[in-house]
C-alpha positions as a Markdown table, in Angstrom:
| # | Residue | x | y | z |
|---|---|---|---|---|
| 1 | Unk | 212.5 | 132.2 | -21.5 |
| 2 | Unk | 214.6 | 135.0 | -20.3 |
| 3 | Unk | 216.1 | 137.1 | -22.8 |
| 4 | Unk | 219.6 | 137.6 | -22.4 |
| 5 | Unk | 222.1 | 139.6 | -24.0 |
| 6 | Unk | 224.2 | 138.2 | -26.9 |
| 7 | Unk | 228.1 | 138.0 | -27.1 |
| 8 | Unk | 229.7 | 137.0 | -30.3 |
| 9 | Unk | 233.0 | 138.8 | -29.4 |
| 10 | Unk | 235.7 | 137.1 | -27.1 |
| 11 | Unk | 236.8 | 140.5 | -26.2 |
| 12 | Unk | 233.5 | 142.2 | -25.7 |
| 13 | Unk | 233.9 | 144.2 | -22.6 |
| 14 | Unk | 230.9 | 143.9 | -20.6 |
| 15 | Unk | 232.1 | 139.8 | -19.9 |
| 16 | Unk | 235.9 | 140.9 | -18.4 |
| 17 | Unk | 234.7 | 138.7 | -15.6 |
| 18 | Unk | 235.1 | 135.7 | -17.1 |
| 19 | Unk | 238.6 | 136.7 | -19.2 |
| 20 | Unk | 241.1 | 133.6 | -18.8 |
| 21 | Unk | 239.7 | 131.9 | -16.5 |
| 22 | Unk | 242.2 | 129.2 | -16.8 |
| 23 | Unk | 245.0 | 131.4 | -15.9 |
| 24 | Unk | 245.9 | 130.8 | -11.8 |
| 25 | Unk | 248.2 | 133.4 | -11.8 |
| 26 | Unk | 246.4 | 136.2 | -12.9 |
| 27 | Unk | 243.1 | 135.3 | -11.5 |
| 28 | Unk | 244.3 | 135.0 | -8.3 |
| 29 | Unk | 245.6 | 138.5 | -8.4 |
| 30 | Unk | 243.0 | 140.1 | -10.1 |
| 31 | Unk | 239.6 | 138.4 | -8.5 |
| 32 | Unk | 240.0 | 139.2 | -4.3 |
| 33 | Unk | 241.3 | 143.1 | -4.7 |
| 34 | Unk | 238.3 | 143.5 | -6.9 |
| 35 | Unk | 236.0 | 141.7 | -4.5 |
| 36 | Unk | 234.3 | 139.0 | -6.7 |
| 37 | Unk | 234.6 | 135.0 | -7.3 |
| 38 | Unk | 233.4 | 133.1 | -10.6 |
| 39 | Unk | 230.9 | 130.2 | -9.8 |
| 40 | Unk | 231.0 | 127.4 | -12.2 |
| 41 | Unk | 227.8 | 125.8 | -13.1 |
| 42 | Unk | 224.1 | 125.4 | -11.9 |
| 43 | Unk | 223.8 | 123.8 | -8.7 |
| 44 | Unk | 227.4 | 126.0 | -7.5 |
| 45 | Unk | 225.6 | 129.2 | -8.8 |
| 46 | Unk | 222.0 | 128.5 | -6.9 |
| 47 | Unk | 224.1 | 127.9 | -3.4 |
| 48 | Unk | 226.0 | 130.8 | -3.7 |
| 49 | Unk | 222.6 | 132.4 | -4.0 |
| 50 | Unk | 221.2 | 130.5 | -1.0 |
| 51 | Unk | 224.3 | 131.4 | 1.2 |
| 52 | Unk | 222.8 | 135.5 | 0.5 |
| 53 | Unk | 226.2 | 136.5 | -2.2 |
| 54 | Unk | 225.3 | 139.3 | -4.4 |
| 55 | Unk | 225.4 | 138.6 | -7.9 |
| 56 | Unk | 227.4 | 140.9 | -10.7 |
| 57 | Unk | 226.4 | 138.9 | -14.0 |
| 58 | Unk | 225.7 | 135.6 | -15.4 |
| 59 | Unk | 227.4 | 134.0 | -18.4 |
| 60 | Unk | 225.3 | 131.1 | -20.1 |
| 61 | Unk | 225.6 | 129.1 | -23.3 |
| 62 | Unk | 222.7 | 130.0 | -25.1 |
| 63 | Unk | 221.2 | 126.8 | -25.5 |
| 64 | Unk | 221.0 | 127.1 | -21.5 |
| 65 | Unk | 219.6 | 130.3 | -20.9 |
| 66 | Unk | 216.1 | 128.5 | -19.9 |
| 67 | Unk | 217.8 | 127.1 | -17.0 |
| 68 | Unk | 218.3 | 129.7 | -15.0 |
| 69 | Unk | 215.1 | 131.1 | -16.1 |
| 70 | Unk | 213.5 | 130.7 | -12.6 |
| 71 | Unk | 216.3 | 132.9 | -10.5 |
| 72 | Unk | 215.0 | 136.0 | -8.9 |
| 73 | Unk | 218.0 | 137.9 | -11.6 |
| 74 | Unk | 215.9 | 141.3 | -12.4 |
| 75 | Unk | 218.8 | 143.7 | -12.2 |
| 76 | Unk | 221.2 | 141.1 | -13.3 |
| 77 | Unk | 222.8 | 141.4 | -16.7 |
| 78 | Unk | 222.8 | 137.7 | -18.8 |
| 79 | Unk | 225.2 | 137.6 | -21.5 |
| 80 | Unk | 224.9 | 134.2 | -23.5 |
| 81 | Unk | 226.8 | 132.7 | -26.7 |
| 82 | Unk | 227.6 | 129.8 | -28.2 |
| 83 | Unk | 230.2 | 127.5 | -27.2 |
| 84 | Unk | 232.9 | 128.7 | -29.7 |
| 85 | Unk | 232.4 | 132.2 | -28.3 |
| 86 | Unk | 232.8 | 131.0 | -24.2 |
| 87 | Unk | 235.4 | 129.0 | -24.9 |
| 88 | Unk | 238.0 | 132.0 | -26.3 |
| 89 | Unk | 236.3 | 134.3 | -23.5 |
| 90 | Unk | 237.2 | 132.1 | -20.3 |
| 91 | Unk | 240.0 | 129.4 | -22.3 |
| 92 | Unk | 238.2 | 126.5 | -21.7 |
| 93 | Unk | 234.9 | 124.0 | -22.7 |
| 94 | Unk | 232.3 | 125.2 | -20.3 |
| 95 | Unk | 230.7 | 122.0 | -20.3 |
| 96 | Unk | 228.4 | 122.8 | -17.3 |
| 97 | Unk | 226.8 | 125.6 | -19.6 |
| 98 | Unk | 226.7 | 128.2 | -16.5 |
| 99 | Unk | 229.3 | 131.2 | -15.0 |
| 100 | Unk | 228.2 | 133.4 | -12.7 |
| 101 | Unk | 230.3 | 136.5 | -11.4 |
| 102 | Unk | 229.7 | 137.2 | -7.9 |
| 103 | Unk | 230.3 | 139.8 | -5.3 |
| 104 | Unk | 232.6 | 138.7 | -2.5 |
| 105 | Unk | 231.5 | 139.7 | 1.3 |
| 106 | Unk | 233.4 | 141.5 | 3.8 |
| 107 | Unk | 236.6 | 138.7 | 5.0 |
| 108 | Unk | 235.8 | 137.8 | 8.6 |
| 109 | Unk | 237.8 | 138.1 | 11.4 |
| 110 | Unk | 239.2 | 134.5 | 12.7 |
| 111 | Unk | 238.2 | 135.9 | 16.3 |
| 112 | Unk | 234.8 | 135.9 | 15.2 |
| 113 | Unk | 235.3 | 132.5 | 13.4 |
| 114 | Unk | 236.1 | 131.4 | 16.7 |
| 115 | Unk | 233.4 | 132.6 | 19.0 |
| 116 | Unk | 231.1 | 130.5 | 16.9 |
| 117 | Unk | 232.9 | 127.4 | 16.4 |
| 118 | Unk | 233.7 | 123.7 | 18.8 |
| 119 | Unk | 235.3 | 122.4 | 16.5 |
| 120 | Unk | 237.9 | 123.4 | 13.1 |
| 121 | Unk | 240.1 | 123.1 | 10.8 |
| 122 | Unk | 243.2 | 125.1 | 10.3 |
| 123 | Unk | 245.3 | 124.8 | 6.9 |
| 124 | Unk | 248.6 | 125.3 | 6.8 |
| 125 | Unk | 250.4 | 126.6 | 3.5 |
| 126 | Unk | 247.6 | 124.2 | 1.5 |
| 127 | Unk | 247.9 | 126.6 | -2.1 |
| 128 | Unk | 246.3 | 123.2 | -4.1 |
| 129 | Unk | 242.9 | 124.7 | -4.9 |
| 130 | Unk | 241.4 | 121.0 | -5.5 |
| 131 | Unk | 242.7 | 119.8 | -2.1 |
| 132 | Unk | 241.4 | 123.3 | -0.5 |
| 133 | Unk | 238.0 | 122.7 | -2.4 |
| 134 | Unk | 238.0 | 119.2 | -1.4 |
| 135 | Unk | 238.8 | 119.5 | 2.8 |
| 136 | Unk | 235.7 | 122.5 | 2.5 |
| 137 | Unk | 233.2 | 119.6 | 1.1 |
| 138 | Unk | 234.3 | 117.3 | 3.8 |
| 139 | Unk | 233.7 | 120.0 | 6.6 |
| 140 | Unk | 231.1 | 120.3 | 5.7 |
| 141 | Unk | 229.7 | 117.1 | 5.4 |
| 142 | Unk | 231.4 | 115.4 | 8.4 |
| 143 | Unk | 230.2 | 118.5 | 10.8 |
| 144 | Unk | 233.2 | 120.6 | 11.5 |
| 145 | Unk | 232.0 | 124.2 | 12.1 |
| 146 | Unk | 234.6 | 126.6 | 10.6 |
| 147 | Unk | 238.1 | 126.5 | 8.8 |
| 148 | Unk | 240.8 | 128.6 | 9.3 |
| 149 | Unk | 243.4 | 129.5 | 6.7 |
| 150 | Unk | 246.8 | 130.3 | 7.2 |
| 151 | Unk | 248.0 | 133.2 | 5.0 |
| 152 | Unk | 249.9 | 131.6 | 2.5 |
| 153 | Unk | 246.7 | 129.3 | 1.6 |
| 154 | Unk | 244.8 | 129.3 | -1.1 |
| 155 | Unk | 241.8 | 131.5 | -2.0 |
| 156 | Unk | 238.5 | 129.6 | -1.1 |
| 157 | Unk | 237.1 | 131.0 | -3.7 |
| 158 | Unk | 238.9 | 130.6 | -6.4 |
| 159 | Unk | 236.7 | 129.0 | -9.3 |
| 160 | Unk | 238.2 | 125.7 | -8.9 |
| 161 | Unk | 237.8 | 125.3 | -5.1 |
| 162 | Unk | 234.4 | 126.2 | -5.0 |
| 163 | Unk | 233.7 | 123.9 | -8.3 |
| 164 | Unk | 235.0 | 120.8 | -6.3 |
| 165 | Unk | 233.5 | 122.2 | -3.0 |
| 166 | Unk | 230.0 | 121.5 | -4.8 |
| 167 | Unk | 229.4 | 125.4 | -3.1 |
| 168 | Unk | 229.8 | 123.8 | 0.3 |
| 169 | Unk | 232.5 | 126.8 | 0.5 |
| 170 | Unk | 229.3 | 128.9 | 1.3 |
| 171 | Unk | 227.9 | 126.9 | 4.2 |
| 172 | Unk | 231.3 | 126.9 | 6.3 |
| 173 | Unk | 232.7 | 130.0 | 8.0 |
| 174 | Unk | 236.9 | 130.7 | 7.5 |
| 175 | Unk | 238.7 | 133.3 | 7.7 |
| 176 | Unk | 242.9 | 133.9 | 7.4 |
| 177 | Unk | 244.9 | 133.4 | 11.1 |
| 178 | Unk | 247.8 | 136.5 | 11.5 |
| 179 | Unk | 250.2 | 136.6 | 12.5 |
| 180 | Unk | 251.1 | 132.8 | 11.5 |
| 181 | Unk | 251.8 | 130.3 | 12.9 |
| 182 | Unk | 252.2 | 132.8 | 16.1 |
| 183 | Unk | 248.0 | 133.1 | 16.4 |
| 184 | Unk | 247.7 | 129.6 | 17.4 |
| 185 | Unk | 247.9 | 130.9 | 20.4 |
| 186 | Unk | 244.6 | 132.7 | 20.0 |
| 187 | Unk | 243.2 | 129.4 | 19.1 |
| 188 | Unk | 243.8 | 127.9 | 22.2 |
| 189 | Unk | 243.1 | 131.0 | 24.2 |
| 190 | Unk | 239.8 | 130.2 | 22.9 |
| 191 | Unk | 239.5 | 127.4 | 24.4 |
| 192 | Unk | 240.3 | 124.6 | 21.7 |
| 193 | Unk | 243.4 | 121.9 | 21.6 |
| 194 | Unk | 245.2 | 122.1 | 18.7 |
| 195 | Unk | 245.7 | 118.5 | 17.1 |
| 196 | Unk | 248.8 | 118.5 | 15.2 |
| 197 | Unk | 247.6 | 115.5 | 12.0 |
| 198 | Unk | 251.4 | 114.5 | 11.0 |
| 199 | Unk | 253.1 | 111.1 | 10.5 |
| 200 | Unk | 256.2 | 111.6 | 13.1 |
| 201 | Unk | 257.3 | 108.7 | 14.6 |
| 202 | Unk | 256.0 | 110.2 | 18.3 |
| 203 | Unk | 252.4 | 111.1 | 17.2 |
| 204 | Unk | 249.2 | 109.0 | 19.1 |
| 205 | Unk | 246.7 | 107.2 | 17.0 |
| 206 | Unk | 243.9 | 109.4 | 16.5 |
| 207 | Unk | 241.3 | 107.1 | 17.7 |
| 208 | Unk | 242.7 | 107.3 | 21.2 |
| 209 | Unk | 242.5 | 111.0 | 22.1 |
| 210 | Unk | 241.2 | 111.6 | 25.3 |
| 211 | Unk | 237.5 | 113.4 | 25.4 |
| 212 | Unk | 238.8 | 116.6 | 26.3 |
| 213 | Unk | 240.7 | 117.1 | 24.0 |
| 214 | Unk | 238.1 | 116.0 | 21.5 |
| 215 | Unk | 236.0 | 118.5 | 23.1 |
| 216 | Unk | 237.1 | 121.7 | 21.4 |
| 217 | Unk | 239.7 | 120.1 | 18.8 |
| 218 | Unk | 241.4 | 122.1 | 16.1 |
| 219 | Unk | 242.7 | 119.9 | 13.6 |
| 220 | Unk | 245.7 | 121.2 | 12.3 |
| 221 | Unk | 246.8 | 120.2 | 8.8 |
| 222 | Unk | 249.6 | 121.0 | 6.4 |
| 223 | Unk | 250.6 | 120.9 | 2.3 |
| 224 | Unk | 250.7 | 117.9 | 0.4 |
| 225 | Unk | 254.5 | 116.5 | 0.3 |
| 226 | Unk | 256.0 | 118.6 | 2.8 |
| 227 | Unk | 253.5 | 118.4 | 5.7 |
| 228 | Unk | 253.5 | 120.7 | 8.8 |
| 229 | Unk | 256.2 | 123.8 | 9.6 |
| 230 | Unk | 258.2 | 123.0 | 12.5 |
| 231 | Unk | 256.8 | 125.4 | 14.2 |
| 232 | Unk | 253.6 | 125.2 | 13.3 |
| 233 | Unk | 254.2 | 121.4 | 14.8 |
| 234 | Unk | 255.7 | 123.3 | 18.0 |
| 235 | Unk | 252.5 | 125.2 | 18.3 |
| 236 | Unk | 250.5 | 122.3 | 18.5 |
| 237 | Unk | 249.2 | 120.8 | 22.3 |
| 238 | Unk | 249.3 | 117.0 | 20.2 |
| 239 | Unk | 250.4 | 115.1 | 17.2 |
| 240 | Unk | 248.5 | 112.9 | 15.8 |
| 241 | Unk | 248.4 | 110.2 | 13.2 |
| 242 | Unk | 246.0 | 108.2 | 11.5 |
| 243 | Unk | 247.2 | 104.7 | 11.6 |
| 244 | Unk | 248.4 | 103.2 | 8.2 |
| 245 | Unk | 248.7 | 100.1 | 6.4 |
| 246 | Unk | 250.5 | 97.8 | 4.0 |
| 247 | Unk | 253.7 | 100.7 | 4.3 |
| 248 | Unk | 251.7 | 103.2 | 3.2 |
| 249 | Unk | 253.0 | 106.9 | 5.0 |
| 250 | Unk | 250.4 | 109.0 | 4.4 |
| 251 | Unk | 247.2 | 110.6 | 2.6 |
| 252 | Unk | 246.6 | 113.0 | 0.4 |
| 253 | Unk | 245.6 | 115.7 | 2.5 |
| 254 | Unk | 242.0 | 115.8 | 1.4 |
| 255 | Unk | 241.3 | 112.7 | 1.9 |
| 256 | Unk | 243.1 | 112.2 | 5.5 |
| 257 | Unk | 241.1 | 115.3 | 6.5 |
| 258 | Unk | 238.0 | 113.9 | 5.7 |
| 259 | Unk | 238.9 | 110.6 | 8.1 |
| 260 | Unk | 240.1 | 112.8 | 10.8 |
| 261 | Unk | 237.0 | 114.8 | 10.6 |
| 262 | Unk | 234.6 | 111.3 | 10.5 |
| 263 | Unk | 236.6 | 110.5 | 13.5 |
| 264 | Unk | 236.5 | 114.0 | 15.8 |
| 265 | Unk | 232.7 | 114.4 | 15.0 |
| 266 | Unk | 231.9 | 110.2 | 15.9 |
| 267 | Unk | 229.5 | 109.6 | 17.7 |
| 268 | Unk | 227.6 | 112.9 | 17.7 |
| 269 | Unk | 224.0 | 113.3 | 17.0 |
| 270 | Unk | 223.0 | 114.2 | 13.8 |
């Protein structure tokens, strides 16, 4: 088994990773100036490895340490204690047994985003880290190839994204779109249709966009509640809707982006 280092103090200073975890506010302004993200549990803390982040520490209950006894974690400090004592560090039940404090990589530039990319996402004012963490998995999985953040979203990274991401946050390319929502126009400079998702009365069903502009679509999609800007609706070459039922208006914006992506990437090969 691996030895690691015991913490019995809460306040111990070699764990200010993991301080309040459960406090937005501050983590969010205190994680991206100092370039690292917190990675909650195993199989989030063994992608983030695979996707080639640099890790700062672990923090394990001890009872777990043997876990992550096979990592490649030589120059790695491993701090465990018991649940008592990881509960008053982070403020919460760490039930999954495993934090990891990463290093975060240089932000890329959406140009570059771009170049590599037929087909996106673009998030609009989205600051719900489970719907941000949720729209990631389902890019993932339904074979969009990059996401583009506009720069009042919130942090991929934040712990509770890339918890319900499952670490598919790793395997998809984003970056933030400045000036907003003016840069749309770079978007379609490079060569993509931006495919406003909105429930206005004049939007087209989204099963009957033509092929092109399936060809290169960016799916554009706004907050819960409030939806798309009006400009950012004025930026867009379409609206588009995905038809409802029974008088429903809408879906949460997780789950309509995970339809809209089934429906852009049908009929592909896999």
């Amino acid at each position: 088994m691996r030895a690691a280092e015991t913490i019995t103090d809460h306040n111990d200073e070699r764990i200010g990773d993991y301080r309040a975890l459960t406090d937005v506010e501050l983590r969010t302004r205190w994680e991206p100036p100092n370039g690292l993200f917190i990675a909650e549990g195993e199989l989030v803390l063994r992608r983030a490895l695979r996707a080639g982040y640099r890790m700062r520490s672990v923090l394990v209950d001890a009872k777990r340490v043997g876990q992550i006894d096979d990592l490649p974690l030589d120059d790695v400090p491993v701090y465990a204690g018991d649940q008592a004592t990881l509960e008053a560090i982070t403020g919460f039940h760490v039930h999954r047994g495993v934090l990891a404090s990463f290093h975060r990589k240089p932000d890329r530039a959406a140009g570059d985003v771009l170049a590599s990319a037929k087909r996106i996402a673009i998030l609009e004012d989205i600051n719900n880290h489970t719907n941000v963490g949720a729209l990631f998995r389902s890019a993932a999985a339904l074979g969009m190839d990059a996401v583009l953040l506009s720069p009042s979203c919130a942090d991929p990274l934040y712990r509770r994204s890339v918890r319900v991401s499952m670490g598919e946050v790793f395997a998809v390319p984003y970056a933030r779109l400045e000036p907003w929502p003016d840069a749309l126009t770079h978007v379609r400079q490079a060569g993509f249709t931006v495919l406003a998702l909105t429930p206005a009365a004049d939007a087209v069903p989204i099963q009957r966009l033509t092929a092109a502009q399936r060809a290169r679509p960016a799916l554009l999609l706004g907050a819960e509640g409030s939806g798309l800007t009006a400009k950012a609706l004025h930026a867009s070459d379409a609206r588009i809707v995905i038809p409802m039922r029974r008088g429903v208006d809408s879906l949460n914006v997780a789950n309509a982006a995970a339809v809209a992506f089934w429906e852009l990437t049908r009929g592909d090969d896999q």
